[in-house]
């Protein structure tokens, strides 16, 4: 129930009294410290400085007939939903096979450690801080994808698969970082605190961005695999050169789309969206050329991989445009809230 209070002045300082009922509930007395936390909507939250956030805990029951896949899914779901302590309990004993599956999934997720184990129970703790910046984790995912994309395009031009090192390891890193970002966002929605309050629209935007960037990662991975498959094939120069050039253009569009998101650059975002039809047209013309090419010069295997490359590039181009559109929405919302928005030149 809200209350209205008048601001009072003592000397040059403004002050406001707090409701007695609230101070009684919080067990506050004269001399106790409180925290004043500014909120995104310019309001002010007052809370006791002595309140410590309790670890969020969940108990997962392990049934005898529980499959390894369902067990892994439950642990991942608890992790993504922001729980700090995940307790696993079985009716009798946790089978050795189940223990190995639990250890495997714990090793795959950032920040998880098994801190206690007995015959019928295991306790997993997440050691990640809740203060990680969402933009920083998204930027880290982008950096991994961008390096993969750049190396794949260069390997395509040189037709040398050795120029794409550690593909599976980097995809594993992207999946782990994506889950960390999802954990941060979902925990902010499920367990909001005055200090870590993020608006619903921000959470929605970020979750959508993580999904889009993950889709781009999958398409870059497919491009890398196709380039590796084509490394021992003779790709005709009349196909290789335009494919390389359009790949460079779409890579640049992807890079710029993430920059528009991080720097709220409306001008650059509009350039990406304006240039998107030209890139799509180049891809369509390239595919038309492949279909009409002399079959004695290009094998069906090369043709199939060329189609896959073109399709993946087209999807990345579309996803980059989606990121640019979200960036425009966020920039305009920030402008409406009085933030200064700077523009950057297109790379």
mmCIF file of C-alpha atoms in Angstrom:
data_model
loop_
_atom_site.group_PDB
_atom_site.id
_atom_site.type_symbol
_atom_site.label_atom_id
_atom_site.label_comp_id
_atom_site.label_asym_id
_atom_site.label_seq_id
_atom_site.Cartn_x
_atom_site.Cartn_y
_atom_site.Cartn_z
ATOM 1 C CA UNK A 1 0.000 0.000 0.000
ATOM 2 C CA UNK A 2 1.517 3.316 -1.076
ATOM 3 C CA UNK A 3 1.887 6.335 1.161
ATOM 4 C CA UNK A 4 2.571 9.975 0.323
ATOM 5 C CA UNK A 5 5.090 11.928 2.413
ATOM 6 C CA UNK A 6 6.295 15.532 2.257
ATOM 7 C CA UNK A 7 9.975 16.336 1.811
ATOM 8 C CA UNK A 8 11.375 18.204 4.808
ATOM 9 C CA UNK A 9 14.510 20.356 5.024
ATOM 10 C CA UNK A 10 17.161 20.571 7.698
ATOM 11 C CA UNK A 11 19.813 23.087 6.671
ATOM 12 C CA UNK A 12 20.687 22.284 3.044
ATOM 13 C CA UNK A 13 19.551 18.664 3.278
ATOM 14 C CA UNK A 14 16.196 17.261 2.174
ATOM 15 C CA UNK A 15 14.834 14.280 4.052
ATOM 16 C CA UNK A 16 11.675 12.165 4.193
ATOM 17 C CA UNK A 17 10.390 9.999 7.056
ATOM 18 C CA UNK A 18 9.700 6.308 6.507
ATOM 19 C CA UNK A 19 6.457 4.569 7.568
ATOM 20 C CA UNK A 20 6.621 3.206 11.127
ATOM 21 C CA UNK A 21 4.877 -0.006 10.042
ATOM 22 C CA UNK A 22 7.635 -0.745 7.493
ATOM 23 C CA UNK A 23 10.448 -0.005 9.971
ATOM 24 C CA UNK A 24 8.754 -2.371 12.452
ATOM 25 C CA UNK A 25 8.502 -5.166 9.889
ATOM 26 C CA UNK A 26 12.160 -4.664 8.887
ATOM 27 C CA UNK A 27 13.194 -4.412 12.558
ATOM 28 C CA UNK A 28 14.891 -1.068 11.937
ATOM 29 C CA UNK A 29 15.776 1.391 14.676
ATOM 30 C CA UNK A 30 17.499 4.743 14.931
ATOM 31 C CA UNK A 31 21.093 4.559 13.712
ATOM 32 C CA UNK A 32 20.560 1.535 11.420
ATOM 33 C CA UNK A 33 21.777 1.879 7.835
ATOM 34 C CA UNK A 34 19.557 1.662 4.769
ATOM 35 C CA UNK A 35 20.458 1.517 1.065
ATOM 36 C CA UNK A 36 19.001 3.989 -1.453
ATOM 37 C CA UNK A 37 18.959 2.362 -4.896
ATOM 38 C CA UNK A 38 18.012 4.413 -8.015
ATOM 39 C CA UNK A 39 15.680 2.505 -10.354
ATOM 40 C CA UNK A 40 15.478 2.567 -14.182
ATOM 41 C CA UNK A 41 12.190 4.516 -14.017
ATOM 42 C CA UNK A 42 13.870 7.273 -11.898
ATOM 43 C CA UNK A 43 12.190 6.086 -8.680
ATOM 44 C CA UNK A 44 14.160 5.313 -5.527
ATOM 45 C CA UNK A 45 14.148 2.006 -3.655
ATOM 46 C CA UNK A 46 14.899 1.939 0.074
ATOM 47 C CA UNK A 47 15.964 -1.306 1.718
ATOM 48 C CA UNK A 48 17.859 -2.411 4.805
ATOM 49 C CA UNK A 49 21.641 -2.463 4.341
ATOM 50 C CA UNK A 50 21.860 -5.613 6.475
ATOM 51 C CA UNK A 51 19.674 -7.811 4.267
ATOM 52 C CA UNK A 52 21.729 -10.518 2.610
ATOM 53 C CA UNK A 53 20.340 -12.349 -0.386
ATOM 54 C CA UNK A 54 19.825 -16.039 0.312
ATOM 55 C CA UNK A 55 21.049 -18.652 -2.170
ATOM 56 C CA UNK A 56 18.266 -19.860 -4.439
ATOM 57 C CA UNK A 57 17.818 -23.586 -3.983
ATOM 58 C CA UNK A 58 15.948 -26.291 -5.890
ATOM 59 C CA UNK A 59 15.588 -30.037 -5.253
ATOM 60 C CA UNK A 60 15.448 -32.414 -8.229
ATOM 61 C CA UNK A 61 14.177 -35.953 -7.623
ATOM 62 C CA UNK A 62 15.968 -38.725 -9.513
ATOM 63 C CA UNK A 63 13.678 -41.608 -10.386
ATOM 64 C CA UNK A 64 15.001 -45.115 -11.007
ATOM 65 C CA UNK A 65 13.828 -45.026 -14.623
ATOM 66 C CA UNK A 66 15.001 -41.453 -15.217
ATOM 67 C CA UNK A 67 16.859 -41.274 -18.543
ATOM 68 C CA UNK A 68 20.247 -39.608 -18.770
ATOM 69 C CA UNK A 69 18.927 -37.061 -21.273
ATOM 70 C CA UNK A 70 15.998 -35.998 -19.072
ATOM 71 C CA UNK A 71 18.323 -35.716 -16.060
ATOM 72 C CA UNK A 72 20.668 -33.453 -18.019
ATOM 73 C CA UNK A 73 17.751 -31.326 -19.230
ATOM 74 C CA UNK A 74 16.500 -30.820 -15.666
ATOM 75 C CA UNK A 75 19.938 -29.719 -14.439
ATOM 76 C CA UNK A 76 20.364 -27.309 -17.378
ATOM 77 C CA UNK A 77 16.870 -25.887 -16.761
ATOM 78 C CA UNK A 78 17.638 -25.281 -13.065
ATOM 79 C CA UNK A 79 20.948 -23.663 -14.042
ATOM 80 C CA UNK A 80 19.360 -21.387 -16.672
ATOM 81 C CA UNK A 81 16.568 -20.394 -14.262
ATOM 82 C CA UNK A 82 19.172 -18.928 -11.917
ATOM 83 C CA UNK A 83 19.261 -21.399 -9.004
ATOM 84 C CA UNK A 84 22.465 -21.259 -6.933
ATOM 85 C CA UNK A 85 22.095 -24.644 -5.222
ATOM 86 C CA UNK A 86 20.824 -27.698 -7.129
ATOM 87 C CA UNK A 87 20.197 -30.715 -4.886
ATOM 88 C CA UNK A 88 19.715 -34.100 -6.531
ATOM 89 C CA UNK A 89 18.014 -36.795 -4.465
ATOM 90 C CA UNK A 90 17.244 -40.437 -5.267
ATOM 91 C CA UNK A 91 14.944 -42.880 -3.455
ATOM 92 C CA UNK A 92 17.736 -45.420 -2.976
ATOM 93 C CA UNK A 93 21.093 -44.765 -4.602
ATOM 94 C CA UNK A 94 22.277 -42.640 -7.498
ATOM 95 C CA UNK A 95 23.528 -45.139 -10.064
ATOM 96 C CA UNK A 96 27.123 -44.871 -11.267
ATOM 97 C CA UNK A 97 25.892 -44.140 -14.792
ATOM 98 C CA UNK A 98 23.739 -41.294 -13.478
ATOM 99 C CA UNK A 99 26.656 -39.878 -11.468
ATOM 100 C CA UNK A 100 28.835 -39.838 -14.588
ATOM 101 C CA UNK A 101 26.098 -38.026 -16.545
ATOM 102 C CA UNK A 102 25.764 -35.454 -13.756
ATOM 103 C CA UNK A 103 29.530 -34.854 -13.718
ATOM 104 C CA UNK A 104 29.524 -34.519 -17.493
ATOM 105 C CA UNK A 105 26.829 -31.818 -17.535
ATOM 106 C CA UNK A 106 28.454 -29.994 -14.583
ATOM 107 C CA UNK A 107 31.716 -29.809 -16.549
ATOM 108 C CA UNK A 108 29.861 -28.396 -19.557
ATOM 109 C CA UNK A 109 28.338 -25.428 -17.707
ATOM 110 C CA UNK A 110 30.198 -22.334 -16.515
ATOM 111 C CA UNK A 111 30.506 -21.949 -12.763
ATOM 112 C CA UNK A 112 29.060 -25.284 -11.569
ATOM 113 C CA UNK A 113 30.813 -27.407 -8.937
ATOM 114 C CA UNK A 114 29.773 -30.594 -7.135
ATOM 115 C CA UNK A 115 30.246 -29.681 -3.459
ATOM 116 C CA UNK A 116 28.686 -32.704 -1.737
ATOM 117 C CA UNK A 117 27.992 -36.300 -2.659
ATOM 118 C CA UNK A 118 26.575 -39.313 -0.856
ATOM 119 C CA UNK A 119 24.966 -42.569 -1.896
ATOM 120 C CA UNK A 120 21.515 -41.104 -2.561
ATOM 121 C CA UNK A 121 22.202 -37.371 -3.000
ATOM 122 C CA UNK A 122 24.434 -34.867 -4.779
ATOM 123 C CA UNK A 123 24.650 -31.109 -4.275
ATOM 124 C CA UNK A 124 25.724 -28.775 -7.075
ATOM 125 C CA UNK A 125 26.564 -25.127 -6.477
ATOM 126 C CA UNK A 126 26.829 -22.312 -9.022
ATOM 127 C CA UNK A 127 29.727 -19.979 -8.226
ATOM 128 C CA UNK A 128 28.906 -17.363 -10.865
ATOM 129 C CA UNK A 129 28.362 -13.796 -9.715
ATOM 130 C CA UNK A 130 24.972 -12.248 -10.399
ATOM 131 C CA UNK A 131 26.521 -8.937 -11.371
ATOM 132 C CA UNK A 132 27.904 -9.925 -14.788
ATOM 133 C CA UNK A 133 27.066 -7.381 -17.492
ATOM 134 C CA UNK A 134 24.732 -8.735 -20.173
ATOM 135 C CA UNK A 135 26.372 -6.629 -22.901
ATOM 136 C CA UNK A 136 29.792 -8.051 -21.989
ATOM 137 C CA UNK A 137 28.652 -11.678 -22.267
ATOM 138 C CA UNK A 138 26.927 -10.959 -25.606
ATOM 139 C CA UNK A 139 30.107 -9.278 -26.841
ATOM 140 C CA UNK A 140 32.148 -12.329 -25.824
ATOM 141 C CA UNK A 141 29.818 -14.620 -27.809
ATOM 142 C CA UNK A 142 30.063 -12.269 -30.786
ATOM 143 C CA UNK A 143 33.890 -12.248 -30.664
ATOM 144 C CA UNK A 144 34.038 -16.055 -30.900
ATOM 145 C CA UNK A 145 31.542 -16.159 -33.789
ATOM 146 C CA UNK A 146 33.256 -13.305 -35.623
ATOM 147 C CA UNK A 147 36.669 -15.001 -35.487
ATOM 148 C CA UNK A 148 35.122 -18.275 -36.733
ATOM 149 C CA UNK A 149 33.392 -16.432 -39.572
ATOM 150 C CA UNK A 150 36.545 -14.545 -40.585
ATOM 151 C CA UNK A 151 38.694 -17.680 -40.612
ATOM 152 C CA UNK A 152 36.059 -19.620 -42.576
ATOM 153 C CA UNK A 153 35.860 -16.913 -45.256
ATOM 154 C CA UNK A 154 39.666 -16.799 -45.537
ATOM 155 C CA UNK A 155 39.830 -20.608 -45.699
ATOM 156 C CA UNK A 156 37.191 -20.521 -48.444
ATOM 157 C CA UNK A 157 39.307 -18.179 -50.549
ATOM 158 C CA UNK A 158 42.460 -20.248 -49.987
ATOM 159 C CA UNK A 159 40.511 -23.550 -50.113
ATOM 160 C CA UNK A 160 42.500 -24.695 -47.082
ATOM 161 C CA UNK A 161 40.633 -26.387 -44.209
ATOM 162 C CA UNK A 162 43.697 -26.076 -41.936
ATOM 163 C CA UNK A 163 42.898 -22.373 -41.571
ATOM 164 C CA UNK A 164 39.840 -23.215 -39.396
ATOM 165 C CA UNK A 165 41.281 -24.525 -36.092
ATOM 166 C CA UNK A 166 39.326 -25.724 -33.051
ATOM 167 C CA UNK A 167 35.846 -25.589 -34.577
ATOM 168 C CA UNK A 168 34.101 -27.949 -32.130
ATOM 169 C CA UNK A 169 35.816 -26.333 -29.116
ATOM 170 C CA UNK A 170 34.640 -22.860 -30.109
ATOM 171 C CA UNK A 171 31.083 -24.017 -30.727
ATOM 172 C CA UNK A 172 31.195 -25.551 -27.242
ATOM 173 C CA UNK A 173 32.340 -22.174 -25.851
ATOM 174 C CA UNK A 174 29.476 -20.401 -27.639
ATOM 175 C CA UNK A 175 26.905 -22.801 -26.171
ATOM 176 C CA UNK A 176 28.306 -22.310 -22.664
ATOM 177 C CA UNK A 177 28.317 -18.514 -22.984
ATOM 178 C CA UNK A 178 24.769 -18.545 -24.370
ATOM 179 C CA UNK A 179 23.563 -20.556 -21.379
ATOM 180 C CA UNK A 180 25.325 -18.148 -18.991
ATOM 181 C CA UNK A 181 23.570 -15.201 -20.653
ATOM 182 C CA UNK A 182 20.214 -16.963 -20.502
ATOM 183 C CA UNK A 183 20.841 -17.701 -16.813
ATOM 184 C CA UNK A 184 21.544 -14.034 -16.075
ATOM 185 C CA UNK A 185 18.415 -12.873 -17.876
ATOM 186 C CA UNK A 186 16.005 -15.493 -16.550
ATOM 187 C CA UNK A 187 17.250 -15.062 -12.984
ATOM 188 C CA UNK A 188 16.597 -11.316 -13.266
ATOM 189 C CA UNK A 189 13.020 -12.115 -14.299
ATOM 190 C CA UNK A 190 12.399 -14.892 -11.769
ATOM 191 C CA UNK A 191 14.292 -13.387 -8.809
ATOM 192 C CA UNK A 192 14.394 -9.583 -9.250
ATOM 193 C CA UNK A 193 16.265 -7.556 -6.642
ATOM 194 C CA UNK A 194 16.320 -3.761 -6.173
ATOM 195 C CA UNK A 195 19.981 -3.612 -7.182
ATOM 196 C CA UNK A 196 19.706 -5.863 -10.248
ATOM 197 C CA UNK A 197 16.357 -4.785 -11.619
ATOM 198 C CA UNK A 198 16.113 -4.903 -15.411
ATOM 199 C CA UNK A 199 12.973 -3.947 -17.298
ATOM 200 C CA UNK A 200 10.869 -6.658 -18.910
ATOM 201 C CA UNK A 201 11.427 -5.122 -22.351
ATOM 202 C CA UNK A 202 15.220 -5.241 -21.844
ATOM 203 C CA UNK A 203 15.077 -8.897 -20.815
ATOM 204 C CA UNK A 204 12.856 -9.694 -23.800
ATOM 205 C CA UNK A 205 15.222 -7.908 -26.194
ATOM 206 C CA UNK A 206 18.312 -9.605 -24.791
ATOM 207 C CA UNK A 207 16.757 -13.087 -24.849
ATOM 208 C CA UNK A 208 15.790 -12.533 -28.484
ATOM 209 C CA UNK A 209 19.304 -11.295 -29.316
ATOM 210 C CA UNK A 210 20.930 -14.345 -27.679
ATOM 211 C CA UNK A 211 18.643 -16.612 -29.726
ATOM 212 C CA UNK A 212 19.484 -14.779 -32.971
ATOM 213 C CA UNK A 213 23.235 -14.806 -32.311
ATOM 214 C CA UNK A 214 23.064 -18.539 -31.496
ATOM 215 C CA UNK A 215 21.334 -19.112 -34.856
ATOM 216 C CA UNK A 216 24.109 -17.146 -36.586
ATOM 217 C CA UNK A 217 26.689 -19.319 -34.791
ATOM 218 C CA UNK A 218 25.016 -22.482 -36.118
ATOM 219 C CA UNK A 219 25.097 -21.112 -39.678
ATOM 220 C CA UNK A 220 28.746 -20.055 -39.360
ATOM 221 C CA UNK A 221 29.496 -23.582 -38.118
ATOM 222 C CA UNK A 222 27.786 -25.049 -41.203
ATOM 223 C CA UNK A 223 29.818 -22.712 -43.433
ATOM 224 C CA UNK A 224 33.020 -23.889 -41.735
ATOM 225 C CA UNK A 225 32.084 -27.544 -42.215
ATOM 226 C CA UNK A 226 31.277 -26.972 -45.893
ATOM 227 C CA UNK A 227 34.558 -25.124 -46.451
ATOM 228 C CA UNK A 228 36.371 -28.062 -44.851
ATOM 229 C CA UNK A 229 34.501 -30.493 -47.118
ATOM 230 C CA UNK A 230 35.409 -28.416 -50.191
ATOM 231 C CA UNK A 231 39.103 -28.115 -49.331
ATOM 232 C CA UNK A 232 40.034 -31.075 -51.548
ATOM 233 C CA UNK A 233 37.677 -30.029 -54.363
ATOM 234 C CA UNK A 234 38.428 -27.644 -57.220
ATOM 235 C CA UNK A 235 35.909 -24.838 -56.826
ATOM 236 C CA UNK A 236 35.712 -22.915 -60.139
ATOM 237 C CA UNK A 237 37.086 -19.369 -59.871
ATOM 238 C CA UNK A 238 33.924 -17.903 -61.408
ATOM 239 C CA UNK A 239 32.045 -19.271 -58.377
ATOM 240 C CA UNK A 240 34.765 -18.935 -55.734
ATOM 241 C CA UNK A 241 35.471 -15.219 -56.255
ATOM 242 C CA UNK A 242 31.871 -13.900 -56.078
ATOM 243 C CA UNK A 243 31.147 -16.289 -53.175
ATOM 244 C CA UNK A 244 34.140 -14.886 -51.315
ATOM 245 C CA UNK A 245 33.134 -11.279 -52.012
ATOM 246 C CA UNK A 246 29.537 -11.723 -50.851
ATOM 247 C CA UNK A 247 30.798 -13.575 -47.754
ATOM 248 C CA UNK A 248 32.990 -10.579 -46.894
ATOM 249 C CA UNK A 249 30.022 -8.223 -47.315
ATOM 250 C CA UNK A 250 27.736 -10.298 -45.083
ATOM 251 C CA UNK A 251 30.485 -10.732 -42.476
ATOM 252 C CA UNK A 252 30.807 -6.935 -42.397
ATOM 253 C CA UNK A 253 27.030 -6.603 -42.055
ATOM 254 C CA UNK A 254 27.032 -9.001 -39.088
ATOM 255 C CA UNK A 255 29.895 -7.111 -37.402
ATOM 256 C CA UNK A 256 28.127 -3.797 -37.894
ATOM 257 C CA UNK A 257 24.801 -5.125 -36.613
ATOM 258 C CA UNK A 258 26.387 -6.057 -33.278
ATOM 259 C CA UNK A 259 28.065 -2.633 -33.122
ATOM 260 C CA UNK A 260 24.691 -0.947 -33.649
ATOM 261 C CA UNK A 261 23.358 -2.962 -30.724
ATOM 262 C CA UNK A 262 26.234 -2.159 -28.372
ATOM 263 C CA UNK A 263 26.409 1.533 -29.279
ATOM 264 C CA UNK A 264 22.720 2.193 -30.117
ATOM 265 C CA UNK A 265 23.668 3.548 -33.548
ATOM 266 C CA UNK A 266 20.462 4.177 -35.515
ATOM 267 C CA UNK A 267 22.280 5.551 -38.586
ATOM 268 C CA UNK A 268 24.485 2.458 -38.940
ATOM 269 C CA UNK A 269 21.503 0.144 -38.325
ATOM 270 C CA UNK A 270 19.581 1.792 -41.154
ATOM 271 C CA UNK A 271 22.556 1.344 -43.486
ATOM 272 C CA UNK A 272 22.565 -2.386 -42.733
ATOM 273 C CA UNK A 273 18.853 -2.678 -43.479
ATOM 274 C CA UNK A 274 19.211 -0.608 -46.675
ATOM 275 C CA UNK A 275 22.066 -2.818 -47.942
ATOM 276 C CA UNK A 276 20.377 -6.130 -47.125
ATOM 277 C CA UNK A 277 18.385 -6.469 -50.414
ATOM 278 C CA UNK A 278 21.569 -6.018 -52.484
ATOM 279 C CA UNK A 279 23.317 -8.842 -50.635
ATOM 280 C CA UNK A 280 20.279 -11.106 -51.056
ATOM 281 C CA UNK A 281 20.207 -10.304 -54.778
ATOM 282 C CA UNK A 282 23.908 -11.170 -55.127
ATOM 283 C CA UNK A 283 23.269 -14.510 -53.425
ATOM 284 C CA UNK A 284 20.313 -15.282 -55.721
ATOM 285 C CA UNK A 285 22.385 -14.449 -58.810
ATOM 286 C CA UNK A 286 25.240 -16.595 -57.552
ATOM 287 C CA UNK A 287 22.940 -19.566 -56.983
ATOM 288 C CA UNK A 288 21.391 -19.080 -60.431
ATOM 289 C CA UNK A 289 24.891 -19.134 -61.917
ATOM 290 C CA UNK A 290 25.710 -22.368 -60.039
ATOM 291 C CA UNK A 291 22.551 -24.069 -61.339
ATOM 292 C CA UNK A 292 23.298 -23.055 -64.920
ATOM 293 C CA UNK A 293 27.012 -23.914 -64.743
ATOM 294 C CA UNK A 294 28.474 -26.620 -66.968
ATOM 295 C CA UNK A 295 28.130 -29.878 -65.015
ATOM 296 C CA UNK A 296 31.441 -31.035 -66.474
ATOM 297 C CA UNK A 297 33.144 -28.158 -64.609
ATOM 298 C CA UNK A 298 31.341 -28.450 -61.268
ATOM 299 C CA UNK A 299 30.479 -31.702 -59.500
ATOM 300 C CA UNK A 300 27.214 -32.417 -57.700
ATOM 301 C CA UNK A 301 29.150 -32.481 -54.386
ATOM 302 C CA UNK A 302 30.551 -28.991 -54.985
ATOM 303 C CA UNK A 303 27.125 -27.795 -56.089
ATOM 304 C CA UNK A 304 25.461 -29.099 -52.928
ATOM 305 C CA UNK A 305 28.015 -27.410 -50.687
ATOM 306 C CA UNK A 306 27.796 -24.194 -52.696
ATOM 307 C CA UNK A 307 24.025 -24.201 -52.145
ATOM 308 C CA UNK A 308 24.538 -24.787 -48.416
ATOM 309 C CA UNK A 309 27.037 -21.908 -48.226
ATOM 310 C CA UNK A 310 24.666 -19.563 -50.056
ATOM 311 C CA UNK A 311 21.714 -20.590 -47.865
ATOM 312 C CA UNK A 312 23.714 -20.058 -44.640
ATOM 313 C CA UNK A 313 24.958 -16.658 -45.818
ATOM 314 C CA UNK A 314 21.410 -15.627 -46.644
ATOM 315 C CA UNK A 315 20.224 -16.631 -43.167
ATOM 316 C CA UNK A 316 23.091 -14.746 -41.502
ATOM 317 C CA UNK A 317 22.190 -11.685 -43.564
ATOM 318 C CA UNK A 318 18.573 -11.910 -42.397
ATOM 319 C CA UNK A 319 19.597 -12.413 -38.763
ATOM 320 C CA UNK A 320 21.932 -9.406 -38.973
ATOM 321 C CA UNK A 321 18.991 -7.325 -40.162
ATOM 322 C CA UNK A 322 16.935 -8.577 -37.187
ATOM 323 C CA UNK A 323 19.684 -7.439 -34.798
ATOM 324 C CA UNK A 324 19.778 -4.037 -36.529
ATOM 325 C CA UNK A 325 16.000 -3.665 -36.114
ATOM 326 C CA UNK A 326 16.232 -4.480 -32.388
ATOM 327 C CA UNK A 327 19.103 -1.980 -32.105
ATOM 328 C CA UNK A 328 16.915 0.754 -33.643
ATOM 329 C CA UNK A 329 14.069 -0.032 -31.232
ATOM 330 C CA UNK A 330 16.417 0.088 -28.245
ATOM 331 C CA UNK A 331 18.114 3.277 -29.427
ATOM 332 C CA UNK A 332 14.791 5.059 -29.915
ATOM 333 C CA UNK A 333 13.624 3.904 -26.470
ATOM 334 C CA UNK A 334 16.864 5.219 -24.958
ATOM 335 C CA UNK A 335 16.385 8.544 -26.761
ATOM 336 C CA UNK A 336 12.853 8.792 -25.372
ATOM 337 C CA UNK A 337 14.325 8.268 -21.885
ATOM 338 C CA UNK A 338 16.702 11.188 -22.374
ATOM 339 C CA UNK A 339 19.924 9.286 -23.127
ATOM 340 C CA UNK A 340 22.368 10.743 -25.636
ATOM 341 C CA UNK A 341 22.767 8.473 -28.661
ATOM 342 C CA UNK A 342 25.907 8.750 -30.778
ATOM 343 C CA UNK A 343 26.295 7.531 -34.344
ATOM 344 C CA UNK A 344 29.316 5.704 -35.724
ATOM 345 C CA UNK A 345 30.523 5.393 -39.266
ATOM 346 C CA UNK A 346 29.891 2.163 -41.112
ATOM 347 C CA UNK A 347 32.965 -0.092 -41.096
#
